[in-house]
Structure formats: C-alpha cells, structure tokens
Amino acid sequence: MELIQQVPDMSAYLAADEAIDHGHPVVQEAVAALRDKTADAYSYAATAYVFVRDTIAHSADAGDLRVAWRASDVLATRNGICHAKSHALAALLRAAGIPAALCYQALCEGGGEPGPVHGLIAIRLPGRDRWDRQDPRGNKPGVDAHFSLDGERLAWPVRSEFNEVDYPVLYAAPHPAVLHGLRSAEDRPQLWRTLPTAL
C-alpha cells in the first residue's frame, strides 16, 4: 500500500496541536528520559515505541473507564485507547525531531460487524525515503505488535474477507471525526459509540 501524506510539507508532521501537545512539561520530561537512554533517532524511535506500547495501559485491556486523548494526559495517567497512545507516541517522536503521522484502519469486531476505527502512526526516520507504520496499541493474547522497519508488525493486519481497510492517508493532526469521538465521550463505554466505524 502506498502511504499518502495529507499535507505535502514535512514540517506539518513535526507540529504540535491540542492532541499532540509535545511542548507540555509532562511530554518534555518523558522525552528527556528517553534521550538519556538512546544514541540516535533510530534507537530513540524504537525505545519511545516500546515505552508507549508497554507502560501505557490500553484502557479497554485494563478495564479503565477514563478517556484520555491529549498526549500529555495519556502520559500523565498512563492510560488510553489506540488513538490516545498514538497521540502520545507522535508527541514523543515529534518533540525529538522525528516526523510522525496518524493513520487509521477500519476493522471488524468478533462477529464481523464494523468496530471503531483503529489508530496507529507512521514515522519518517532520517535517511529513509519512506514512512513506516507502527502500532503502539499494546500487546495481549492474540496481539503481538512490534517496532519494525523491515515489514510491518501491526496489531491487526486487515482481512479482505471482512472488507477491512488500511486507510492510506497520513494525517498531520487527528482525523476530526476521531477527535470529536474522543472529546465528546464521558467514559470508555460511551467512546465506543462516539468513535466512527469508517472514515
């Protein structure tokens, strides 16, 4: 699949916004700690990915009813669904000068019914002429995502037999329908009803 930048200017994928608030002190503190453990952009990106995947609980897996969506809140509460964790990882990467985009999948739930769109990111590391998608959702039985630059290791590859979709657009900011769903939900059960099932 060819990934398509929504915005041609690469600087858009380094910018801060209300969800990817990488100037916030909580984000900056995490960036400093990650930089202390890494030597270059590649090791920083891999370490930041593992940090978000493994130390921030996916709220559905953890049974947490809170809805965090701003990167700084996700890092402060150590809680969030896939979109929130993607915002946090994008903030950590952008703060370190690594372009990061938000991207989405339309996936089905167990019975084959459309579920809420799934959020992940794509990164553009120095010296690479392409974007690489990464999924920081968090692993559990049946989900085994990993940081990879040599073939995608996502939580869920799409299944054509269920008409699942990899959306090719790389967004510089959260998709408006996703952001609206996150911002308007009072708790996670309501969030499943407010998030879009397609873009």
Short mmCIF file of C-alpha atoms in Angstrom, two decimals:
data_model
loop_
_atom_site.label_atom_id
_atom_site.label_comp_id
_atom_site.label_asym_id
_atom_site.label_seq_id
_atom_site.Cartn_x
_atom_site.Cartn_y
_atom_site.Cartn_z
CA MET A 1 0.00 0.00 0.00
CA GLU A 2 1.28 3.44 -0.91
CA LEU A 3 1.01 5.86 2.01
CA ILE A 4 -0.12 9.37 1.07
CA GLN A 5 0.79 12.50 3.01
CA GLN A 6 -2.29 14.59 3.71
CA VAL A 7 0.00 17.63 3.89
CA PRO A 8 2.97 17.87 1.48
CA ASP A 9 5.07 19.98 3.86
CA MET A 10 7.00 17.67 6.20
CA SER A 11 7.01 20.33 8.93
CA ALA A 12 3.31 19.60 9.50
CA TYR A 13 4.34 16.20 10.86
CA LEU A 14 6.55 17.86 13.47
CA ALA A 15 3.96 20.39 14.66
CA ALA A 16 2.16 20.50 17.99
CA ASP A 17 -1.62 20.74 18.28
CA GLU A 18 -4.20 20.26 21.01
CA ALA A 19 -3.87 16.45 20.94
CA ILE A 20 -0.16 16.16 20.14
CA ASP A 21 0.92 18.75 22.72
CA HIS A 22 4.63 17.97 22.71
CA GLY A 23 5.59 21.28 24.32
CA HIS A 24 3.85 20.24 27.56
CA PRO A 25 6.22 19.66 30.52
CA VAL A 26 4.99 16.08 31.01
CA VAL A 27 5.89 15.25 27.40
CA GLN A 28 9.21 17.08 27.60
CA GLU A 29 10.14 15.17 30.78
CA ALA A 30 9.45 11.84 29.05
CA VAL A 31 11.47 12.94 26.01
CA ALA A 32 14.45 13.83 28.20
CA ALA A 33 14.33 10.45 29.94
CA LEU A 34 14.14 8.60 26.62
CA ARG A 35 17.01 10.63 25.13
CA ASP A 36 19.20 9.66 28.08
CA LYS A 37 18.78 6.00 27.10
CA THR A 38 19.34 6.32 23.35
CA ALA A 39 22.12 7.29 20.97
CA ASP A 40 20.37 8.25 17.72
CA ALA A 41 16.98 8.77 16.08
CA TYR A 42 16.56 5.07 15.29
CA SER A 43 17.16 3.86 18.84
CA TYR A 44 15.09 6.75 20.21
CA ALA A 45 12.12 5.85 18.00
CA ALA A 46 12.29 2.18 18.95
CA THR A 47 12.62 2.99 22.66
CA ALA A 48 9.77 5.51 22.57
CA TYR A 49 7.59 2.94 20.81
CA VAL A 50 8.22 0.26 23.45
CA PHE A 51 7.70 2.83 26.22
CA VAL A 52 4.23 3.74 24.91
CA ARG A 53 3.25 0.20 23.96
CA ASP A 54 4.29 -1.37 27.25
CA THR A 55 4.00 1.27 30.01
CA ILE A 56 0.75 2.96 29.00
CA ALA A 57 -2.14 0.57 29.51
CA HIS A 58 -4.73 0.20 26.78
CA SER A 59 -7.78 1.26 28.76
CA ALA A 60 -10.01 -1.49 27.36
CA ASP A 61 -7.48 -4.17 28.34
CA ALA A 62 -7.06 -2.64 31.79
CA GLY A 63 -10.76 -2.01 32.39
CA ASP A 64 -10.09 1.71 32.84
CA LEU A 65 -13.16 3.83 32.09
CA ARG A 66 -11.28 7.12 31.68
CA VAL A 67 -10.92 8.70 28.25
CA ALA A 68 -7.56 10.39 27.73
CA TRP A 69 -6.85 11.85 24.30
CA ARG A 70 -4.26 14.61 24.74
CA ALA A 71 -0.67 13.25 24.66
CA SER A 72 0.26 14.90 27.96
CA ASP A 73 -2.80 13.39 29.69
CA VAL A 74 -2.07 9.96 28.26
CA LEU A 75 1.49 10.12 29.61
CA ALA A 76 0.33 11.50 32.98
CA THR A 77 -2.43 8.92 33.54
CA ARG A 78 -0.63 6.02 31.77
CA ASN A 79 -3.96 5.22 30.13
CA GLY A 80 -5.56 5.41 26.71
CA ILE A 81 -7.03 3.56 23.77
CA CYS A 82 -5.16 3.11 20.49
CA HIS A 83 -5.80 6.69 19.31
CA ALA A 84 -4.62 8.20 22.58
CA LYS A 85 -1.49 6.05 22.65
CA SER A 86 -0.78 7.07 19.05
CA HIS A 87 -1.08 10.73 20.03
CA ALA A 88 1.39 10.16 22.87
CA LEU A 89 3.91 8.37 20.67
CA ALA A 90 3.59 11.00 17.94
CA ALA A 91 4.28 13.71 20.54
CA LEU A 92 7.38 11.92 21.84
CA LEU A 93 8.71 11.49 18.32
CA ARG A 94 7.91 14.98 17.06
CA ALA A 95 9.50 16.53 20.14
CA ALA A 96 12.71 14.71 19.17
CA GLY A 97 12.55 15.98 15.58
CA ILE A 98 11.19 12.77 14.05
CA PRO A 99 8.21 13.29 11.73
CA ALA A 100 5.18 11.27 12.84
CA ALA A 101 1.79 10.91 11.17
CA LEU A 102 -1.50 9.49 12.37
CA CYS A 103 -3.12 6.76 10.31
CA TYR A 104 -6.14 4.52 10.61
CA GLN A 105 -7.67 1.14 9.86
CA ALA A 106 -11.31 0.09 9.57
CA LEU A 107 -11.57 -3.23 11.40
CA CYS A 108 -14.38 -5.61 12.31
CA GLU A 109 -15.26 -6.93 15.72
CA GLY A 110 -15.64 -10.62 16.58
CA GLY A 111 -18.99 -11.09 14.85
CA GLY A 112 -17.87 -9.39 11.66
CA GLU A 113 -19.62 -6.11 12.46
CA PRO A 114 -17.66 -2.88 11.89
CA GLY A 115 -15.91 -1.69 15.04
CA PRO A 116 -14.50 1.74 15.84
CA VAL A 117 -11.66 2.76 13.53
CA HIS A 118 -8.26 1.75 14.84
CA GLY A 119 -5.48 4.31 15.25
CA LEU A 120 -1.76 3.89 14.68
CA ILE A 121 1.13 6.02 13.46
CA ALA A 122 3.72 6.23 10.72
CA ILE A 123 7.23 7.58 11.17
CA ARG A 124 9.82 9.02 8.80
CA LEU A 125 13.29 8.35 10.13
CA PRO A 126 16.38 10.18 8.84
CA GLY A 127 17.92 8.62 5.75
CA ARG A 128 14.80 6.63 4.87
CA ASP A 129 12.81 7.50 1.78
CA ARG A 130 9.53 6.12 3.10
CA TRP A 131 7.12 6.16 6.00
CA ASP A 132 6.96 3.13 8.31
CA ARG A 133 3.72 2.33 10.14
CA GLN A 134 3.94 1.34 13.81
CA ASP A 135 1.15 0.25 16.15
CA PRO A 136 1.66 1.15 19.84
CA ARG A 137 -1.73 -0.24 20.92
CA GLY A 138 -0.27 -2.71 23.40
CA ASN A 139 0.02 -6.47 23.22
CA LYS A 140 -2.25 -9.10 24.73
CA PRO A 141 -3.14 -12.68 23.81
CA GLY A 142 -3.72 -12.65 20.06
CA VAL A 143 -2.00 -9.28 19.56
CA ASP A 144 1.78 -9.19 19.00
CA ALA A 145 2.80 -5.80 17.58
CA HIS A 146 6.47 -4.77 17.41
CA PHE A 147 8.55 -1.84 16.22
CA SER A 148 9.80 -2.80 12.78
CA LEU A 149 11.40 -1.11 9.79
CA ASP A 150 11.63 -4.39 7.84
CA GLY A 151 7.98 -5.25 7.27
CA GLU A 152 5.02 -4.19 9.36
CA ARG A 153 4.34 -5.84 12.72
CA LEU A 154 0.95 -4.29 13.46
CA ALA A 155 -1.63 -5.39 16.00
CA TRP A 156 -4.07 -6.37 13.26
CA PRO A 157 -3.34 -6.86 9.56
CA VAL A 158 -6.54 -6.14 7.64
CA ARG A 159 -8.66 -9.07 6.48
CA SER A 160 -10.04 -8.58 2.98
CA GLU A 161 -12.71 -11.21 3.54
CA PHE A 162 -14.30 -8.89 6.13
CA ASN A 163 -13.84 -5.78 3.95
CA GLU A 164 -11.40 -4.31 6.46
CA VAL A 165 -9.44 -1.31 5.22
CA ASP A 166 -5.99 0.21 5.63
CA TYR A 167 -6.54 3.91 5.01
CA PRO A 168 -3.50 5.21 3.09
CA VAL A 169 -3.71 8.84 4.21
CA LEU A 170 -1.09 10.06 6.69
CA TYR A 171 -2.73 12.74 8.82
CA ALA A 172 -0.74 15.57 10.38
CA ALA A 173 -3.45 16.01 13.06
CA PRO A 174 -6.05 13.60 14.39
CA HIS A 175 -8.91 12.96 11.99
CA PRO A 176 -11.74 15.34 13.00
CA ALA A 177 -14.27 12.51 13.44
CA VAL A 178 -11.88 10.58 15.70
CA LEU A 179 -11.02 13.67 17.74
CA HIS A 180 -14.71 14.52 18.13
CA GLY A 181 -15.42 11.00 19.37
CA LEU A 182 -12.61 11.18 21.91
CA ARG A 183 -13.51 14.64 23.16
CA SER A 184 -17.25 14.06 23.46
CA ALA A 185 -17.19 10.72 25.32
CA GLU A 186 -17.67 10.87 29.08
CA ASP A 187 -16.31 7.35 29.57
CA ARG A 188 -14.91 4.48 27.56
CA PRO A 189 -18.22 2.61 27.01
CA GLN A 190 -19.65 5.79 25.52
CA LEU A 191 -16.48 6.23 23.48
CA TRP A 192 -17.17 3.01 21.58
CA ARG A 193 -20.45 4.64 20.49
CA THR A 194 -18.95 8.03 19.56
CA LEU A 195 -15.95 6.88 17.53
CA PRO A 196 -16.55 6.48 13.78
CA THR A 197 -16.58 3.00 12.22
CA ALA A 198 -15.27 4.36 8.90
CA LEU A 199 -13.52 7.48 7.60
#
